[in-house]
């Protein structure tokens, strides 16, 4: 990555960590150490978005998670947090960018449509982070799981359903249980109707039959390489490919015949995307 791309990546990271602060061109050009007369053109040339569009995209993305997963928070408060002076302005912008009013999104979020819109707004470069990989012995864990089969763009709807089951039954409390995702296929190479991903929570006793479709399962014991990923879940695939391409051949380890799984150490309704922590487990022989 050349120095200009590094400057813009640094600005993007600054924006991600300061979404609640004023973010104007003059300030961000100073962050980039670049001429304020040319910064906005360079930013758009590299990311594909204007600075204003990029900030709006991140604020509305955060707002969409809060609307869907924090249903006790007032929609107007979420709008003010996103930088809008009135609920009306927030509703107009949200409907224009997301395709639904905030109230409609809270009631029945169309994650597939919103994620497709987001992909068109994604920055053109993908950030890579230095990886620290450890080999560990993973213990067997009893889990409850809910399978998602279909487009990867709608997995958050399944995750929301699993959260509702956790809240209603108390059998796998978010605060005191571990949360996992099992990736049975790669979203980039699997036809959407064949993609499977399971959302899981650790449990201490078997789960009875239920209307949510949550089932009993086991995460097996075994040797794993574990990688700590910080940031958006959109970047998980990059971290995985980097590990398989670079670390795996040098380590002389071999992958075991079991899907990759993730442990979510915090959640999008608790922290900003840039502060998400996810452990990626590569099962080894």
Coordinates of C-alpha atoms in Angstrom, one line a residue:
X1 CA 0.0 0.0 0.0
X2 CA 1.5 3.3 -1.0
X3 CA 1.8 6.3 1.3
X4 CA -1.3 8.1 -0.1
X5 CA -3.4 5.1 0.6
X6 CA -2.0 4.8 4.1
X7 CA -3.0 8.5 4.7
X8 CA -6.6 7.8 3.6
X9 CA -6.7 4.6 5.6
X10 CA -5.6 6.5 8.7
X11 CA -8.4 9.0 8.1
X12 CA -11.0 6.3 7.7
X13 CA -9.8 4.7 11.1
X14 CA -10.0 8.2 12.7
X15 CA -13.6 8.6 11.4
X16 CA -14.6 5.1 12.7
X17 CA -13.3 6.0 16.2
X18 CA -14.8 9.5 16.3
X19 CA -18.3 9.1 14.9
X20 CA -19.8 11.2 17.7
X21 CA -17.4 14.2 17.0
X22 CA -17.7 16.9 14.3
X23 CA -15.9 15.6 11.2
X24 CA -15.3 18.4 8.7
X25 CA -12.9 18.5 5.8
X26 CA -10.4 20.9 7.4
X27 CA -10.0 18.6 10.5
X28 CA -9.7 15.4 8.4
X29 CA -7.2 16.9 6.0
X30 CA -5.1 17.8 9.0
X31 CA -5.4 14.2 10.2
X32 CA -4.2 13.0 6.8
X33 CA -1.4 15.6 6.7
X34 CA -2.7 16.6 3.3
X35 CA -3.7 19.8 1.5
X36 CA -7.2 20.8 2.4
X37 CA -7.6 22.0 -1.2
X38 CA -7.1 18.5 -2.6
X39 CA -7.9 16.1 0.3
X40 CA -11.6 15.6 -0.6
X41 CA -10.8 14.7 -4.2
X42 CA -8.1 12.2 -3.2
X43 CA -10.4 10.7 -0.5
X44 CA -13.1 10.0 -3.1
X45 CA -10.7 8.8 -5.7
X46 CA -9.4 6.1 -3.3
X47 CA -12.5 5.1 -1.4
X48 CA -15.1 5.8 -4.0
X49 CA -17.1 8.0 -1.6
X50 CA -17.0 11.6 -0.6
X51 CA -16.0 12.3 3.0
X52 CA -19.7 13.3 3.8
X53 CA -21.0 10.1 2.2
X54 CA -18.5 7.9 4.1
X55 CA -19.4 9.5 7.5
X56 CA -23.1 9.2 6.7
X57 CA -22.6 5.5 5.7
X58 CA -20.9 4.7 9.0
X59 CA -23.4 6.6 11.2
X60 CA -26.4 5.0 9.5
X61 CA -24.8 1.6 9.7
X62 CA -24.3 2.0 13.4
X63 CA -27.8 3.4 13.7
X64 CA -29.3 0.3 11.9
X65 CA -27.7 -2.1 14.4
X66 CA -29.0 0.0 17.3
X67 CA -32.5 0.2 15.8
X68 CA -32.6 -3.6 15.3
X69 CA -30.9 -4.9 18.4
X70 CA -31.6 -2.2 21.0
X71 CA -35.3 -2.0 20.8
X72 CA -35.5 -0.3 24.2
X73 CA -33.7 2.8 22.8
X74 CA -35.8 5.6 21.4
X75 CA -35.6 6.1 17.6
X76 CA -35.2 9.9 18.1
X77 CA -32.2 9.4 20.4
X78 CA -30.6 7.1 17.8
X79 CA -31.2 9.8 15.1
X80 CA -29.6 12.5 17.3
X81 CA -26.6 10.2 17.9
X82 CA -26.2 9.8 14.2
X83 CA -25.9 13.5 13.8
X84 CA -29.4 14.5 12.7
X85 CA -31.1 17.6 14.2
X86 CA -34.6 16.2 14.0
X87 CA -36.4 12.9 13.8
X88 CA -37.8 13.9 10.4
X89 CA -34.4 14.5 8.9
X90 CA -33.2 11.2 10.3
X91 CA -36.2 9.3 8.9
X92 CA -35.8 10.9 5.4
X93 CA -32.1 10.0 5.3
X94 CA -32.6 6.5 6.7
X95 CA -35.3 5.7 4.2
X96 CA -33.3 7.1 1.3
X97 CA -30.1 5.1 2.2
X98 CA -31.6 2.0 3.8
X99 CA -34.8 1.6 1.9
X100 CA -37.1 1.6 5.0
X101 CA -38.2 4.0 7.6
X102 CA -36.5 3.5 11.0
X103 CA -39.8 2.3 12.5
X104 CA -40.2 -0.2 9.6
X105 CA -36.6 -1.4 10.0
X106 CA -37.2 -2.0 13.8
X107 CA -40.3 -4.0 13.1
X108 CA -38.9 -6.1 10.2
X109 CA -35.4 -5.2 9.1
X110 CA -34.7 -6.0 5.5
X111 CA -31.0 -6.8 6.1
X112 CA -30.5 -8.4 2.7
X113 CA -31.5 -5.2 0.9
X114 CA -29.5 -2.9 3.3
X115 CA -26.4 -5.1 3.0
X116 CA -26.6 -5.0 -0.8
X117 CA -26.8 -1.2 -0.6
X118 CA -23.8 -1.1 1.8
X119 CA -21.6 -3.2 -0.5
X120 CA -22.0 -0.5 -3.2
X121 CA -20.7 2.0 -0.7
X122 CA -17.8 0.0 0.7
X123 CA -14.4 1.7 0.6
X124 CA -12.3 0.3 -2.3
X125 CA -9.4 -0.8 -0.2
X126 CA -9.5 -3.4 2.5
X127 CA -7.6 -2.9 5.7
X128 CA -5.2 -5.6 6.9
X129 CA -4.0 -5.9 10.5
X130 CA -1.0 -7.6 11.9
X131 CA -2.0 -11.1 13.1
X132 CA -1.0 -12.9 16.3
X133 CA -1.9 -16.6 16.0
X134 CA -1.8 -19.0 18.9
X135 CA -2.3 -22.8 18.8
X136 CA -4.6 -23.9 21.6
X137 CA -6.5 -27.0 22.8
X138 CA -10.2 -26.1 22.6
X139 CA -12.5 -27.8 25.1
X140 CA -15.8 -29.4 24.2
X141 CA -18.7 -27.0 24.7
X142 CA -22.4 -27.8 24.8
X143 CA -24.2 -25.3 22.6
X144 CA -27.7 -24.2 21.5
X145 CA -27.7 -23.2 17.8
X146 CA -29.9 -21.7 15.1
X147 CA -29.1 -22.4 11.5
X148 CA -29.2 -19.8 8.8
X149 CA -29.5 -21.2 5.3
X150 CA -29.7 -18.6 2.5
X151 CA -28.1 -15.3 1.5
X152 CA -25.3 -14.2 3.8
X153 CA -26.7 -10.7 3.5
X154 CA -29.6 -11.7 5.8
X155 CA -27.7 -13.6 8.5
X156 CA -28.4 -10.7 11.0
X157 CA -32.1 -11.5 10.8
X158 CA -31.3 -15.0 12.1
X159 CA -29.0 -13.6 14.7
X160 CA -31.8 -11.3 15.9
X161 CA -34.1 -14.3 16.2
X162 CA -31.5 -16.2 18.2
X163 CA -31.1 -13.1 20.5
X164 CA -34.9 -13.1 21.0
X165 CA -34.8 -16.8 22.0
X166 CA -32.0 -16.1 24.5
X167 CA -33.9 -13.2 26.1
X168 CA -37.2 -15.1 26.2
X169 CA -35.8 -18.4 27.7
X170 CA -32.8 -17.3 29.7
X171 CA -31.1 -20.6 28.8
X172 CA -28.1 -19.0 27.2
X173 CA -27.8 -15.5 28.7
X174 CA -25.7 -13.1 26.6
X175 CA -23.8 -11.6 29.6
X176 CA -22.7 -14.9 31.1
X177 CA -22.6 -17.4 28.1
X178 CA -20.2 -17.6 25.2
X179 CA -21.4 -16.7 21.7
X180 CA -20.2 -18.5 18.5
X181 CA -20.8 -18.6 14.8
X182 CA -20.0 -21.7 12.7
X183 CA -19.2 -21.0 9.1
X184 CA -20.1 -24.1 7.0
X185 CA -19.2 -22.3 3.7
X186 CA -17.4 -19.3 2.3
X187 CA -19.9 -16.5 1.4
X188 CA -17.7 -15.4 -1.4
X189 CA -17.6 -18.7 -3.2
X190 CA -21.0 -20.4 -2.2
X191 CA -24.3 -19.8 -4.1
X192 CA -26.5 -17.7 -1.8
X193 CA -29.2 -20.4 -1.4
X194 CA -26.6 -23.0 -0.3
X195 CA -24.8 -20.7 2.3
X196 CA -25.0 -22.0 5.9
X197 CA -24.0 -20.3 9.1
X198 CA -25.0 -21.3 12.6
X199 CA -25.3 -18.8 15.5
X200 CA -24.6 -20.5 18.8
X201 CA -24.6 -19.9 22.5
X202 CA -23.1 -22.0 25.3
X203 CA -25.6 -23.8 27.5
X204 CA -25.5 -25.8 30.7
X205 CA -28.5 -28.0 30.1
X206 CA -30.3 -29.4 27.0
X207 CA -32.6 -27.1 25.1
X208 CA -36.2 -28.2 24.9
X209 CA -38.2 -28.1 21.6
X210 CA -39.2 -24.5 20.8
X211 CA -40.9 -22.4 18.2
X212 CA -37.7 -20.6 17.3
X213 CA -36.1 -23.7 15.8
X214 CA -33.1 -23.5 18.2
X215 CA -31.4 -27.0 18.6
X216 CA -28.8 -28.7 20.7
X217 CA -25.3 -29.2 19.5
X218 CA -21.6 -29.6 20.5
X219 CA -18.5 -27.7 19.6
X220 CA -15.9 -30.5 19.7
X221 CA -12.7 -30.5 21.6
X222 CA -9.5 -30.3 19.5
X223 CA -6.4 -28.4 18.5
X224 CA -7.1 -25.0 16.9
X225 CA -5.2 -22.0 15.7
X226 CA -6.9 -18.9 17.2
X227 CA -6.6 -15.4 15.7
X228 CA -7.9 -12.3 17.4
X229 CA -9.7 -10.0 14.8
X230 CA -10.5 -6.4 15.7
X231 CA -13.0 -4.4 13.7
X232 CA -16.0 -5.0 11.4
X233 CA -17.1 -8.6 10.7
X234 CA -16.9 -7.7 7.0
X235 CA -13.1 -8.1 7.3
X236 CA -13.2 -11.6 8.8
X237 CA -12.7 -13.3 5.4
X238 CA -9.5 -11.3 4.8
X239 CA -8.0 -12.3 8.1
X240 CA -8.9 -16.0 7.4
X241 CA -7.4 -15.9 3.9
X242 CA -4.2 -14.2 5.2
X243 CA -3.8 -16.9 7.9
X244 CA -4.3 -19.8 5.4
X245 CA -2.1 -18.2 2.8
X246 CA 0.8 -17.1 5.0
X247 CA 0.7 -18.7 8.4
X248 CA -0.6 -22.2 7.7
X249 CA 2.2 -23.2 5.2
X250 CA 5.0 -21.9 7.5
X251 CA 3.5 -23.5 10.6
X252 CA 3.4 -27.0 8.9
X253 CA 0.0 -27.5 10.6
X254 CA -2.9 -29.1 8.7
X255 CA -6.6 -28.1 8.9
X256 CA -9.0 -30.6 10.5
X257 CA -12.2 -31.7 8.8
X258 CA -14.5 -29.3 10.7
X259 CA -15.9 -25.9 9.8
X260 CA -14.2 -22.7 10.9
X261 CA -15.9 -21.0 13.9
X262 CA -15.9 -17.6 15.5
X263 CA -16.3 -16.5 19.1
X264 CA -17.9 -13.0 19.4
X265 CA -16.3 -11.4 22.4
X266 CA -18.5 -8.3 22.2
X267 CA -21.4 -7.1 20.1
X268 CA -22.4 -4.4 17.7
X269 CA -25.0 -3.1 20.1
X270 CA -22.3 -2.6 22.8
X271 CA -19.4 -1.1 20.9
X272 CA -18.7 0.7 17.6
X273 CA -17.7 -1.6 14.7
X274 CA -14.1 -0.6 14.9
X275 CA -14.0 -2.0 18.4
X276 CA -15.6 -5.4 17.8
X277 CA -13.4 -8.3 18.9
X278 CA -13.8 -11.7 17.4
X279 CA -11.7 -14.8 17.9
X280 CA -11.4 -17.0 14.7
X281 CA -10.7 -20.7 15.3
X282 CA -9.1 -22.7 12.6
X283 CA -9.5 -26.4 13.5
X284 CA -6.2 -28.3 13.2
X285 CA -5.3 -32.0 13.1

